[in-house]
PDB file of C-alpha atoms in Angstrom:
ATOM      1  CA  MET A 997      95.122 -64.830  -1.795  1.00  0.00           C
ATOM      2  CA  GLY A 998      95.367 -68.395  -3.015  1.00  0.00           C
ATOM      3  CA  SER A 999      92.439 -69.402  -0.829  1.00  0.00           C
ATOM      4  CA  LEU A1000      90.306 -66.766  -2.490  1.00  0.00           C
ATOM      5  CA  ARG A1001      91.016 -68.006  -5.945  1.00  0.00           C
ATOM      6  CA  ASN A1002      90.965 -71.706  -5.102  1.00  0.00           C
ATOM      7  CA  PRO A1003      88.588 -72.423  -2.268  1.00  0.00           C
ATOM      8  CA  VAL A1004      89.680 -75.152   0.090  1.00  0.00           C
ATOM      9  CA  GLY A1005      87.146 -77.483   1.572  1.00  0.00           C
ATOM     10  CA  PRO A1006      85.506 -80.835   1.358  1.00  0.00           C
ATOM     11  CA  LEU A1007      83.064 -79.612  -1.323  1.00  0.00           C
ATOM     12  CA  PRO A1008      83.783 -78.935  -4.924  1.00  0.00           C
ATOM     13  CA  SER A1009      85.157 -75.443  -5.683  1.00  0.00           C
ATOM     14  CA  SER A1010      82.152 -74.585  -7.916  1.00  0.00           C
ATOM     15  CA  ILE A1011      79.846 -74.616  -4.919  1.00  0.00           C
ATOM     16  CA  TYR A1012      82.053 -72.141  -3.101  1.00  0.00           C
ATOM     17  CA  TRP A1013      82.094 -69.851  -6.124  1.00  0.00           C
ATOM     18  CA  ARG A1014      78.297 -69.912  -6.292  1.00  0.00           C
ATOM     19  CA  ARG A1015      78.073 -68.954  -2.649  1.00  0.00           C
ATOM     20  CA  ARG A1016      80.459 -66.061  -3.247  1.00  0.00           C
ATOM     21  CA  VAL A1017      78.340 -64.812  -6.174  1.00  0.00           C
ATOM     22  CA  VAL A1018      75.108 -64.983  -4.153  1.00  0.00           C
ATOM     23  CA  ALA A1019      76.705 -63.181  -1.216  1.00  0.00           C
ATOM     24  CA  SER A1020      78.119 -60.474  -3.490  1.00  0.00           C
ATOM     25  CA  ALA A1021      74.731 -60.008  -5.121  1.00  0.00           C
ATOM     26  CA  LEU A1022      73.062 -59.586  -1.752  1.00  0.00           C
ATOM     27  CA  VAL A1023      75.657 -57.009  -0.720  1.00  0.00           C
ATOM     28  CA  LEU A1024      75.093 -55.111  -3.954  1.00  0.00           C
ATOM     29  CA  VAL A1025      71.323 -55.212  -3.546  1.00  0.00           C
ATOM     30  CA  ILE A1026      71.529 -53.920   0.036  1.00  0.00           C
ATOM     31  CA  ALA A1027      73.958 -51.181  -1.019  1.00  0.00           C
ATOM     32  CA  ALA A1028      71.665 -50.189  -3.874  1.00  0.00           C
ATOM     33  CA  LEU A1029      68.680 -50.015  -1.514  1.00  0.00           C
ATOM     34  CA  VAL A1030      70.607 -47.866   0.945  1.00  0.00           C
ATOM     35  CA  ILE A1031      71.742 -45.505  -1.824  1.00  0.00           C
ATOM     36  CA  TRP A1032      68.176 -45.291  -3.209  1.00  0.00           C
ATOM     37  CA  ALA A1033      66.730 -44.508   0.218  1.00  0.00           C
ATOM     38  CA  VAL A1034      69.331 -41.812   0.923  1.00  0.00           C
ATOM     39  CA  THR A1035      68.917 -40.280  -2.531  1.00  0.00           C
ATOM     40  CA  ARG A1036      65.100 -40.252  -2.263  1.00  0.00           C
ATOM     41  CA  GLY A1037      65.168 -38.689   1.186  1.00  0.00           C
ATOM     42  CA  SER A1038      67.486 -35.851   0.154  1.00  0.00           C
ATOM     43  CA  GLY A1039      65.775 -35.287  -3.201  1.00  0.00           C
ATOM     44  CA  GLY A1040      62.235 -35.158  -1.721  1.00  0.00           C
ATOM     45  CA  GLY A1041      63.197 -32.463   0.788  1.00  0.00           C
ATOM     46  CA  GLY A1042      64.161 -32.937   4.398  1.00  0.00           C
ATOM     47  CA  HIS A1043      62.565 -31.706   7.576  1.00  0.00           C
ATOM     48  CA  GLY A1044      62.891 -28.148   8.778  1.00  0.00           C
ATOM     49  CA  ASN A1045      66.021 -28.970  10.847  1.00  0.00           C
ATOM     50  CA  GLY A1046      67.957 -30.442   7.879  1.00  0.00           C
ATOM     51  CA  ALA A1047      67.714 -34.120   8.979  1.00  0.00           C
ATOM     52  CA  SER A1048      67.075 -36.707   6.278  1.00  0.00           C
ATOM     53  CA  GLY A1049      63.910 -38.715   6.192  1.00  0.00           C
ATOM     54  CA  PRO A1050      63.513 -42.358   7.153  1.00  0.00           C
ATOM     55  CA  THR A1051      65.508 -44.866   5.096  1.00  0.00           C
ATOM     56  CA  GLY A1052      62.703 -47.390   4.724  1.00  0.00           C
ATOM     57  CA  SER A1053      61.040 -48.101   1.424  1.00  0.00           C
ATOM     58  CA  HIS A1054      57.982 -46.068   0.329  1.00  0.00           C
ATOM     59  CA  THR A1055      55.352 -46.791  -2.222  1.00  0.00           C
ATOM     60  CA  PRO A1056      54.530 -43.722  -4.363  1.00  0.00           C
ATOM     61  CA  ILE A1057      50.903 -42.511  -4.234  1.00  0.00           C
ATOM     62  CA  GLY A1058      48.980 -43.038  -7.436  1.00  0.00           C
ATOM     63  CA  THR A1059      47.242 -40.233  -9.299  1.00  0.00           C
ATOM     64  CA  ILE A1060      43.773 -39.345  -7.935  1.00  0.00           C
ATOM     65  CA  THR A1061      41.121 -39.022 -10.645  1.00  0.00           C
ATOM     66  CA  ALA A1062      38.618 -36.207 -10.097  1.00  0.00           C
ATOM     67  CA  GLY A1063      34.982 -37.281  -9.780  1.00  0.00           C
ATOM     68  CA  PRO A1064      32.110 -35.918 -11.871  1.00  0.00           C
ATOM     69  CA  THR A1065      31.355 -32.201 -11.541  1.00  0.00           C
ATOM     70  CA  PRO A1066      28.085 -31.651  -9.558  1.00  0.00           C
ATOM     71  CA  SER A1067      25.319 -30.014 -11.599  1.00  0.00           C
ATOM     72  CA  GLY A1068      23.329 -28.512  -8.708  1.00  0.00           C
ATOM     73  CA  THR A1069      24.045 -25.522  -6.524  1.00  0.00           C
ATOM     74  CA  HIS A1070      26.663 -25.939  -3.850  1.00  0.00           C
ATOM     75  CA  ILE A1071      28.146 -23.909  -1.021  1.00  0.00           C
ATOM     76  CA  SER A1072      31.718 -22.886  -1.799  1.00  0.00           C
ATOM     77  CA  GLY A1073      32.369 -21.012   1.454  1.00  0.00           C
ATOM     78  CA  ARG A1074      33.878 -22.478   4.576  1.00  0.00           C
ATOM     79  CA  PRO A1075      31.302 -23.687   7.126  1.00  0.00           C
ATOM     80  CA  GLY A1076      31.105 -21.254  10.021  1.00  0.00           C
ATOM     81  CA  GLY A1077      30.763 -22.091  13.647  1.00  0.00           C
ATOM     82  CA  ARG A1078      27.771 -21.370  15.808  1.00  0.00           C
ATOM     83  CA  ASP A1079      29.080 -17.915  16.696  1.00  0.00           C
ATOM     84  CA  THR A1080      30.407 -17.137  13.213  1.00  0.00           C
ATOM     85  CA  ALA A1081      28.790 -14.049  11.664  1.00  0.00           C
ATOM     86  CA  PRO A1082      28.027 -14.062   7.922  1.00  0.00           C
ATOM     87  CA  SER A1083      30.526 -12.161   5.807  1.00  0.00           C
ATOM     88  CA  ASP A1084      30.133 -10.580   2.398  1.00  0.00           C
ATOM     89  CA  SER A1085      33.616 -11.797   1.432  1.00  0.00           C
ATOM     90  CA  ASP A1086      33.118 -15.428   2.458  1.00  0.00           C
ATOM     91  CA  GLY A1087      32.704 -17.376  -0.741  1.00  0.00           C
ATOM     92  CA  GLY A1088      29.208 -16.342  -1.756  1.00  0.00           C
ATOM     93  CA  THR A1089      27.528 -15.821   1.602  1.00  0.00           C
ATOM     94  CA  GLY A1090      27.333 -12.070   1.083  1.00  0.00           C
ATOM     95  CA  ASP A1091      26.172 -12.532  -2.514  1.00  0.00           C
ATOM     96  CA  GLY A1092      23.368 -14.776  -1.358  1.00  0.00           C
ATOM     97  CA  THR A1093      22.259 -12.268   1.237  1.00  0.00           C
ATOM     98  CA  SER A1094      22.422  -9.415  -1.265  1.00  0.00           C
ATOM     99  CA  ALA A1095      20.467 -11.447  -3.783  1.00  0.00           C
ATOM    100  CA  GLY A1096      17.856 -12.285  -1.155  1.00  0.00           C
ATOM    101  CA  ASP A1097      17.565  -8.651  -0.110  1.00  0.00           C
ATOM    102  CA  THR A1098      17.302  -7.587  -3.742  1.00  0.00           C
ATOM    103  CA  GLY A1099      14.617 -10.167  -4.388  1.00  0.00           C
ATOM    104  CA  SER A1100      12.744  -9.085  -1.281  1.00  0.00           C
ATOM    105  CA  ALA A1101      12.956  -5.423  -2.299  1.00  0.00           C
ATOM    106  CA  ALA A1102      11.777  -6.292  -5.797  1.00  0.00           C
ATOM    107  CA  GLY A1103       8.875  -8.264  -4.344  1.00  0.00           C
ATOM    108  CA  ASP A1104       7.934  -5.404  -2.026  1.00  0.00           C
ATOM    109  CA  THR A1105       8.067  -2.916  -4.889  1.00  0.00           C
ATOM    110  CA  ALA A1106       5.976  -5.123  -7.154  1.00  0.00           C
ATOM    111  CA  GLY A1107       3.468  -5.821  -4.350  1.00  0.00           C
ATOM    112  CA  SER A1108       3.255  -2.145  -3.433  1.00  0.00           C
ATOM    113  CA  ALA A1109       2.764  -1.108  -7.083  1.00  0.00           C
ATOM    114  CA  ALA A1110       0.090  -3.803  -7.533  1.00  0.00           C
ATOM    115  CA  GLY A1111      -1.619  -2.753  -4.270  1.00  0.00           C
ATOM    116  CA  ASP A1112      -1.566   0.922  -5.234  1.00  0.00           C
ATOM    117  CA  THR A1113      -2.982   0.174  -8.673  1.00  0.00           C
ATOM    118  CA  ALA A1114      -5.726  -2.040  -7.266  1.00  0.00           C
ATOM    119  CA  GLY A1115      -6.598   0.500  -4.553  1.00  0.00           C
ATOM    120  CA  SER A1116      -6.653   3.375  -7.010  1.00  0.00           C
ATOM    121  CA  THR A1117      -8.870   1.435  -9.397  1.00  0.00           C
ATOM    122  CA  ALA A1118     -11.233   0.383  -6.625  1.00  0.00           C
ATOM    123  CA  GLY A1119     -11.425   3.921  -5.192  1.00  0.00           C
ATOM    124  CA  SER A1120     -12.008   5.437  -8.599  1.00  0.00           C
ATOM    125  CA  THR A1121     -14.725   2.913  -9.390  1.00  0.00           C
ATOM    126  CA  ALA A1122     -16.405   3.431  -6.037  1.00  0.00           C
ATOM    127  CA  GLY A1123     -16.272   7.211  -6.383  1.00  0.00           C
ATOM    128  CA  ASP A1124     -17.623   7.120  -9.938  1.00  0.00           C
ATOM    129  CA  ASP A1125     -20.424   4.729  -8.995  1.00  0.00           C
ATOM    130  CA  SER A1126     -21.332   6.781  -5.952  1.00  0.00           C
ATOM    131  CA  GLY A1127     -21.249  10.035  -7.880  1.00  0.00           C
ATOM    132  CA  ALA A1128     -23.264   8.580 -10.739  1.00  0.00           C
ATOM    133  CA  THR A1129     -25.931   7.310  -8.331  1.00  0.00           C
ATOM    134  CA  ALA A1130     -26.219  10.629  -6.540  1.00  0.00           C
ATOM    135  CA  GLY A1131     -26.141  12.625  -9.759  1.00  0.00           C
ATOM    136  CA  SER A1132     -28.894  10.557 -11.366  1.00  0.00           C
ATOM    137  CA  GLY A1133     -31.174  11.255  -8.400  1.00  0.00           C
ATOM    138  CA  SER A1134     -30.464  14.968  -8.326  1.00  0.00           C
ATOM    139  CA  ASP A1135     -33.109  17.620  -7.982  1.00  0.00           C
ATOM    140  CA  GLY A1136     -32.308  21.072  -9.291  1.00  0.00           C
ATOM    141  CA  GLY A1137     -30.213  22.618 -11.962  1.00  0.00           C
ATOM    142  CA  THR A1138     -26.547  21.779 -11.458  1.00  0.00           C
ATOM    143  CA  SER A1139     -25.298  18.268 -10.637  1.00  0.00           C
ATOM    144  CA  SER A1140     -22.080  18.049  -8.618  1.00  0.00           C
ATOM    145  CA  GLY A1141     -22.208  14.272  -8.124  1.00  0.00           C
ATOM    146  CA  THR A1142     -19.096  13.581 -10.206  1.00  0.00           C
ATOM    147  CA  SER A1143     -16.649  15.325  -7.909  1.00  0.00           C
ATOM    148  CA  ALA A1144     -17.907  14.670  -4.385  1.00  0.00           C
ATOM    149  CA  GLY A1145     -20.247  11.766  -4.966  1.00  0.00           C
ATOM    150  CA  THR A1146     -23.256  13.849  -3.957  1.00  0.00           C
ATOM    151  CA  GLY A1147     -26.425  14.779  -5.745  1.00  0.00           C
ATOM    152  CA  THR A1148     -27.809  18.281  -5.969  1.00  0.00           C
ATOM    153  CA  SER A1149     -31.189  19.787  -5.540  1.00  0.00           C
ATOM    154  CA  GLY A1150     -32.996  23.009  -4.818  1.00  0.00           C
ATOM    155  CA  SER A1151     -31.740  25.071  -7.729  1.00  0.00           C
ATOM    156  CA  GLY A1152     -33.455  28.410  -7.994  1.00  0.00           C
ATOM    157  CA  GLY A1153     -32.908  31.403 -10.203  1.00  0.00           C
ATOM    158  CA  ALA A1154     -31.532  29.409 -13.174  1.00  0.00           C
ATOM    159  CA  GLY A1155     -29.103  27.365 -11.087  1.00  0.00           C
ATOM    160  CA  THR A1156     -27.830  30.086  -8.807  1.00  0.00           C
ATOM    161  CA  SER A1157     -27.738  27.729  -5.826  1.00  0.00           C
ATOM    162  CA  ALA A1158     -27.482  24.034  -5.131  1.00  0.00           C
ATOM    163  CA  GLY A1159     -28.246  21.721  -2.240  1.00  0.00           C
ATOM    164  CA  SER A1160     -26.734  18.321  -1.528  1.00  0.00           C
ATOM    165  CA  GLY A1161     -26.804  15.533   0.990  1.00  0.00           C
ATOM    166  CA  PRO A1162     -24.424  12.658   1.800  1.00  0.00           C
ATOM    167  CA  SER A1163     -24.267  10.336  -1.221  1.00  0.00           C
ATOM    168  CA  GLY A1164     -24.531   7.251   0.967  1.00  0.00           C
ATOM    169  CA  ASP A1165     -27.805   8.554   2.448  1.00  0.00           C
ATOM    170  CA  GLN A1166     -29.623   9.175  -0.831  1.00  0.00           C
ATOM    171  CA  VAL A1167     -32.348   6.651  -1.717  1.00  0.00           C
ATOM    172  CA  PRO A1168     -34.310   6.200  -4.965  1.00  0.00           C
ATOM    173  CA  ALA A1169     -37.858   7.455  -5.370  1.00  0.00           C
ATOM    174  CA  GLY A1170     -39.250   3.919  -5.157  1.00  0.00           C
ATOM    175  CA  SER A1171     -37.523   3.122  -1.847  1.00  0.00           C
ATOM    176  CA  THR A1172     -39.551   0.980   0.556  1.00  0.00           C
ATOM    177  CA  LEU A1173     -38.217   2.849   3.574  1.00  0.00           C
ATOM    178  CA  PRO A1174     -41.021   4.438   5.608  1.00  0.00           C
ATOM    179  CA  ASN A1175     -41.462   8.202   5.459  1.00  0.00           C
ATOM    180  CA  CYS A1176     -40.085  10.098   8.438  1.00  0.00           C
ATOM    181  CA  SER A1177     -42.617  11.573  10.829  1.00  0.00           C
ATOM    182  CA  PRO A1178     -42.309  14.722  12.965  1.00  0.00           C
ATOM    183  CA  GLY A1179     -42.855  12.627  16.092  1.00  0.00           C
ATOM    184  CA  THR A1180     -39.462  10.919  15.765  1.00  0.00           C
ATOM    185  CA  VAL A1181     -37.514  13.271  13.472  1.00  0.00           C
ATOM    186  CA  SER A1182     -36.566  16.860  14.331  1.00  0.00           C
ATOM    187  CA  LEU A1183     -35.041  19.555  12.106  1.00  0.00           C
ATOM    188  CA  ALA A1184     -32.474  22.276  12.769  1.00  0.00           C
ATOM    189  CA  LEU A1185     -31.216  24.993  10.373  1.00  0.00           C
ATOM    190  CA  THR A1186     -27.752  26.502  10.772  1.00  0.00           C
ATOM    191  CA  SER A1187     -25.396  28.803   8.851  1.00  0.00           C
ATOM    192  CA  ASP A1188     -21.663  28.021   8.566  1.00  0.00           C
ATOM    193  CA  GLN A1189     -20.850  31.665   9.394  1.00  0.00           C
ATOM    194  CA  ASN A1190     -22.644  34.594  10.937  1.00  0.00           C
ATOM    195  CA  THR A1191     -21.038  36.996   8.459  1.00  0.00           C
ATOM    196  CA  TYR A1192     -19.897  36.352   4.886  1.00  0.00           C
ATOM    197  CA  ALA A1193     -17.357  38.680   3.320  1.00  0.00           C
ATOM    198  CA  ASP A1194     -17.542  39.861  -0.259  1.00  0.00           C
ATOM    199  CA  GLY A1195     -17.048  36.868  -2.584  1.00  0.00           C
ATOM    200  CA  GLN A1196     -17.862  34.206   0.011  1.00  0.00           C
ATOM    201  CA  THR A1197     -20.777  31.817  -0.573  1.00  0.00           C
ATOM    202  CA  PRO A1198     -23.350  31.514   2.239  1.00  0.00           C
ATOM    203  CA  VAL A1199     -23.696  27.854   3.331  1.00  0.00           C
ATOM    204  CA  LEU A1200     -26.923  26.703   4.998  1.00  0.00           C
ATOM    205  CA  ARG A1201     -27.275  23.257   6.602  1.00  0.00           C
ATOM    206  CA  LEU A1202     -30.544  21.499   7.432  1.00  0.00           C
ATOM    207  CA  ARG A1203     -29.946  18.668   9.903  1.00  0.00           C
ATOM    208  CA  ALA A1204     -32.528  15.914  10.436  1.00  0.00           C
ATOM    209  CA  THR A1205     -32.166  13.847  13.610  1.00  0.00           C
ATOM    210  CA  ASN A1206     -34.020  10.540  14.075  1.00  0.00           C
ATOM    211  CA  SER A1207     -34.715   9.562  17.679  1.00  0.00           C
ATOM    212  CA  GLY A1208     -36.663   6.456  16.643  1.00  0.00           C
ATOM    213  CA  SER A1209     -35.474   2.860  16.195  1.00  0.00           C
ATOM    214  CA  VAL A1210     -36.452   2.623  12.500  1.00  0.00           C
ATOM    215  CA  THR A1211     -34.550   4.191   9.581  1.00  0.00           C
ATOM    216  CA  CYS A1212     -36.814   6.429   7.483  1.00  0.00           C
ATOM    217  CA  LYS A1213     -36.618   8.697   4.424  1.00  0.00           C
ATOM    218  CA  LEU A1214     -37.222  12.439   4.125  1.00  0.00           C
ATOM    219  CA  ASP A1215     -37.769  14.541   0.996  1.00  0.00           C
ATOM    220  CA  PHE A1216     -35.406  17.535   0.705  1.00  0.00           C
ATOM    221  CA  GLY A1217     -36.531  18.419  -2.834  1.00  0.00           C
ATOM    222  CA  PRO A1218     -37.115  22.095  -3.706  1.00  0.00           C
ATOM    223  CA  ARG A1219     -40.909  21.815  -3.509  1.00  0.00           C
ATOM    224  CA  SER A1220     -40.928  19.829  -0.264  1.00  0.00           C
ATOM    225  CA  ALA A1221     -38.212  21.559   1.763  1.00  0.00           C
ATOM    226  CA  VAL A1222     -38.677  25.169   0.682  1.00  0.00           C
ATOM    227  CA  PHE A1223     -35.729  27.461   1.465  1.00  0.00           C
ATOM    228  CA  THR A1224     -36.269  31.225   1.416  1.00  0.00           C
ATOM    229  CA  VAL A1225     -33.979  34.206   2.005  1.00  0.00           C
ATOM    230  CA  THR A1226     -35.464  37.560   2.985  1.00  0.00           C
ATOM    231  CA  LYS A1227     -33.923  40.959   3.687  1.00  0.00           C
ATOM    232  CA  ASN A1228     -33.984  42.137   7.295  1.00  0.00           C
ATOM    233  CA  PRO A1229     -35.654  44.007   8.866  1.00  0.00           C
ATOM    234  CA  GLU A1230     -38.203  44.712   6.159  1.00  0.00           C
ATOM    235  CA  GLY A1231     -38.695  41.024   5.270  1.00  0.00           C
ATOM    236  CA  SER A1232     -38.676  41.582   1.515  1.00  0.00           C
ATOM    237  CA  HIS A1233     -38.341  38.532  -0.714  1.00  0.00           C
ATOM    238  CA  VAL A1234     -34.815  37.908  -2.056  1.00  0.00           C
ATOM    239  CA  TRP A1235     -34.592  34.248  -3.084  1.00  0.00           C
ATOM    240  CA  ALA A1236     -36.516  30.941  -2.757  1.00  0.00           C
ATOM    241  CA  SER A1237     -35.654  27.367  -3.780  1.00  0.00           C
ATOM    242  CA  ASN A1238     -39.059  26.857  -5.440  1.00  0.00           C
ATOM    243  CA  ASP A1239     -39.052  30.096  -7.468  1.00  0.00           C
ATOM    244  CA  CYS A1240     -37.527  28.662 -10.608  1.00  0.00           C
ATOM    245  CA  PRO A1241     -36.180  25.136 -10.005  1.00  0.00           C
ATOM    246  CA  ALA A1242     -34.547  23.434 -12.955  1.00  0.00           C
ATOM    247  CA  ASN A1243     -35.618  20.084 -11.504  1.00  0.00           C
ATOM    248  CA  ALA A1244     -38.478  19.870  -9.032  1.00  0.00           C
ATOM    249  CA  SER A1245     -38.234  16.084  -8.497  1.00  0.00           C
ATOM    250  CA  PRO A1246     -38.068  14.712  -4.936  1.00  0.00           C
ATOM    251  CA  TYR A1247     -34.633  14.390  -3.361  1.00  0.00           C
ATOM    252  CA  LEU A1248     -34.858  11.614  -0.766  1.00  0.00           C
ATOM    253  CA  LEU A1249     -32.324  11.032   1.988  1.00  0.00           C
ATOM    254  CA  GLN A1250     -32.491   8.278   4.554  1.00  0.00           C
ATOM    255  CA  VAL A1251     -32.275   9.283   8.198  1.00  0.00           C
ATOM    256  CA  PRO A1252     -30.744   6.388  10.165  1.00  0.00           C
ATOM    257  CA  ALA A1253     -32.315   5.149  13.362  1.00  0.00           C
ATOM    258  CA  HIS A1254     -30.823   6.936  16.378  1.00  0.00           C
ATOM    259  CA  GLY A1255     -28.753   8.991  13.924  1.00  0.00           C
ATOM    260  CA  SER A1256     -28.902  12.018  11.669  1.00  0.00           C
ATOM    261  CA  THR A1257     -28.215  13.281   8.155  1.00  0.00           C
ATOM    262  CA  THR A1258     -27.476  16.799   6.925  1.00  0.00           C
ATOM    263  CA  TYR A1259     -28.668  18.512   3.753  1.00  0.00           C
ATOM    264  CA  THR A1260     -26.355  21.356   2.641  1.00  0.00           C
ATOM    265  CA  LEU A1261     -27.441  24.316   0.515  1.00  0.00           C
ATOM    266  CA  ASN A1262     -25.001  26.810  -1.047  1.00  0.00           C
ATOM    267  CA  TRP A1263     -26.712  30.113  -1.862  1.00  0.00           C
ATOM    268  CA  SER A1264     -25.132  32.174  -4.642  1.00  0.00           C
ATOM    269  CA  ALA A1265     -26.172  35.453  -2.956  1.00  0.00           C
ATOM    270  CA  LYS A1266     -28.306  36.308  -6.009  1.00  0.00           C
ATOM    271  CA  THR A1267     -32.002  36.993  -6.324  1.00  0.00           C
ATOM    272  CA  SER A1268     -34.870  34.980  -7.784  1.00  0.00           C
ATOM    273  CA  SER A1269     -38.586  35.633  -8.423  1.00  0.00           C
ATOM    274  CA  PRO A1270     -41.613  33.323  -8.399  1.00  0.00           C
ATOM    275  CA  GLN A1271     -42.420  31.594 -11.696  1.00  0.00           C
ATOM    276  CA  CYS A1272     -38.967  32.525 -13.027  1.00  0.00           C
ATOM    277  CA  GLY A1273     -39.972  36.177 -13.207  1.00  0.00           C
ATOM    278  CA  SER A1274     -37.832  39.266 -12.801  1.00  0.00           C
ATOM    279  CA  PRO A1275     -35.705  40.433 -11.101  1.00  0.00           C
ATOM    280  CA  ARG A1276     -33.540  37.339 -11.229  1.00  0.00           C
ATOM    281  CA  ASN A1277     -29.801  36.521 -10.845  1.00  0.00           C
ATOM    282  CA  THR A1278     -28.951  40.010  -9.597  1.00  0.00           C
ATOM    283  CA  PRO A1279     -26.585  40.446  -6.612  1.00  0.00           C
ATOM    284  CA  ALA A1280     -28.479  40.475  -3.342  1.00  0.00           C
ATOM    285  CA  GLY A1281     -26.303  43.272  -1.919  1.00  0.00           C
ATOM    286  CA  TYR A1282     -24.807  43.805   1.503  1.00  0.00           C
ATOM    287  CA  GLY A1283     -26.878  43.734   4.662  1.00  0.00           C
ATOM    288  CA  ASN A1284     -28.700  41.486   7.112  1.00  0.00           C
ATOM    289  CA  TYR A1285     -30.648  38.453   5.891  1.00  0.00           C
ATOM    290  CA  LEU A1286     -32.841  35.731   7.329  1.00  0.00           C
ATOM    291  CA  ALA A1287     -32.778  32.194   5.909  1.00  0.00           C
ATOM    292  CA  GLN A1288     -35.815  29.963   6.528  1.00  0.00           C
ATOM    293  CA  VAL A1289     -36.867  26.446   5.577  1.00  0.00           C
ATOM    294  CA  SER A1290     -40.413  25.083   5.648  1.00  0.00           C
ATOM    295  CA  LEU A1291     -41.241  21.378   5.533  1.00  0.00           C
ATOM    296  CA  ALA A1292     -44.800  20.077   5.733  1.00  0.00           C
ATOM    297  CA  GLY A1293     -45.489  18.853   9.271  1.00  0.00           C
ATOM    298  CA  TYR A1294     -42.207  20.178  10.641  1.00  0.00           C
ATOM    299  CA  GLY A1295     -42.963  23.910  10.749  1.00  0.00           C
ATOM    300  CA  THR A1296     -40.433  26.598   9.838  1.00  0.00           C
ATOM    301  CA  LYS A1297     -36.806  26.797  10.937  1.00  0.00           C
ATOM    302  CA  SER A1298     -34.757  30.000  10.547  1.00  0.00           C
ATOM    303  CA  VAL A1299     -31.243  31.391  10.978  1.00  0.00           C
ATOM    304  CA  PRO A1300     -29.926  34.968  10.448  1.00  0.00           C
ATOM    305  CA  PHE A1301     -26.667  35.930   8.708  1.00  0.00           C
ATOM    306  CA  ARG A1302     -25.029  38.990   7.176  1.00  0.00           C
ATOM    307  CA  LEU A1303     -23.392  39.795   3.841  1.00  0.00           C
ATOM    308  CA  SER A1304     -20.558  42.221   4.515  1.00  0.00           C
ATOM    309  CA  GLN A1305     -18.423  44.335   2.215  1.00  0.00           C
ATOM    310  CA  ASP A1306     -15.382  43.854   4.476  1.00  0.00           C
TER     311      ASP A1306
END
């Protein structure tokens, strides 16, 4: 114990005391480091098996400062692999798909509505124009151009009947088309039915067929194409298109080359008399009738039919 208090050696005792202080300080520092390492390892949580962490020194990680928040759109979902199917619950993927589908449906609806409106407007305009054209060129009493786009002609007996042709085939009176000639155009008269029951309207059709290579025009007006209906077998006069026409102007239809056009006449089954005389607009009655049409240069075409009470 005396050697500890009074160091023995060739050097002065103060040097030995300094060495003892330095050595003690080092021991204390090492002990403090060991205690700090053990305390840090147990305080920070050990591994799953209860062993303490390494005893070496660690430098704590500084605080990470968040960068600026992006202003544009970004994908918040996890990136999927090549075989990964999109999911409605995956961070906005489903919302994007739904939004796209909704936008597509809205676009389809808007496009369909716009298309329907445009088509309806165009069809209405075309129908009105066509009907107006046909109606303005009508011959006879009653114009039906507004509903079917066709003109009317051949009204006899104060409008008891009306004839019409395809609106697209009607041409104005000043048309430069050549007149049809019997050498290339033939006529045929038919009735829609052989027998018409009570209340039915007899329908007569005059078909013009052009075998030539040039489109021509033919007048189906009431003074050019004269329709007559007579009672069979006595042949008594019942009705004629030129008896009392409200409009005797020409009614011109074009007959296309290598094609045909049909003029339709609806007879009201009532009588008429020449020069608007009497009897007029009285029911023709039941029985057998013969319809005929005469056109200059084309001769006379005829077809029989019957008005029946049944």
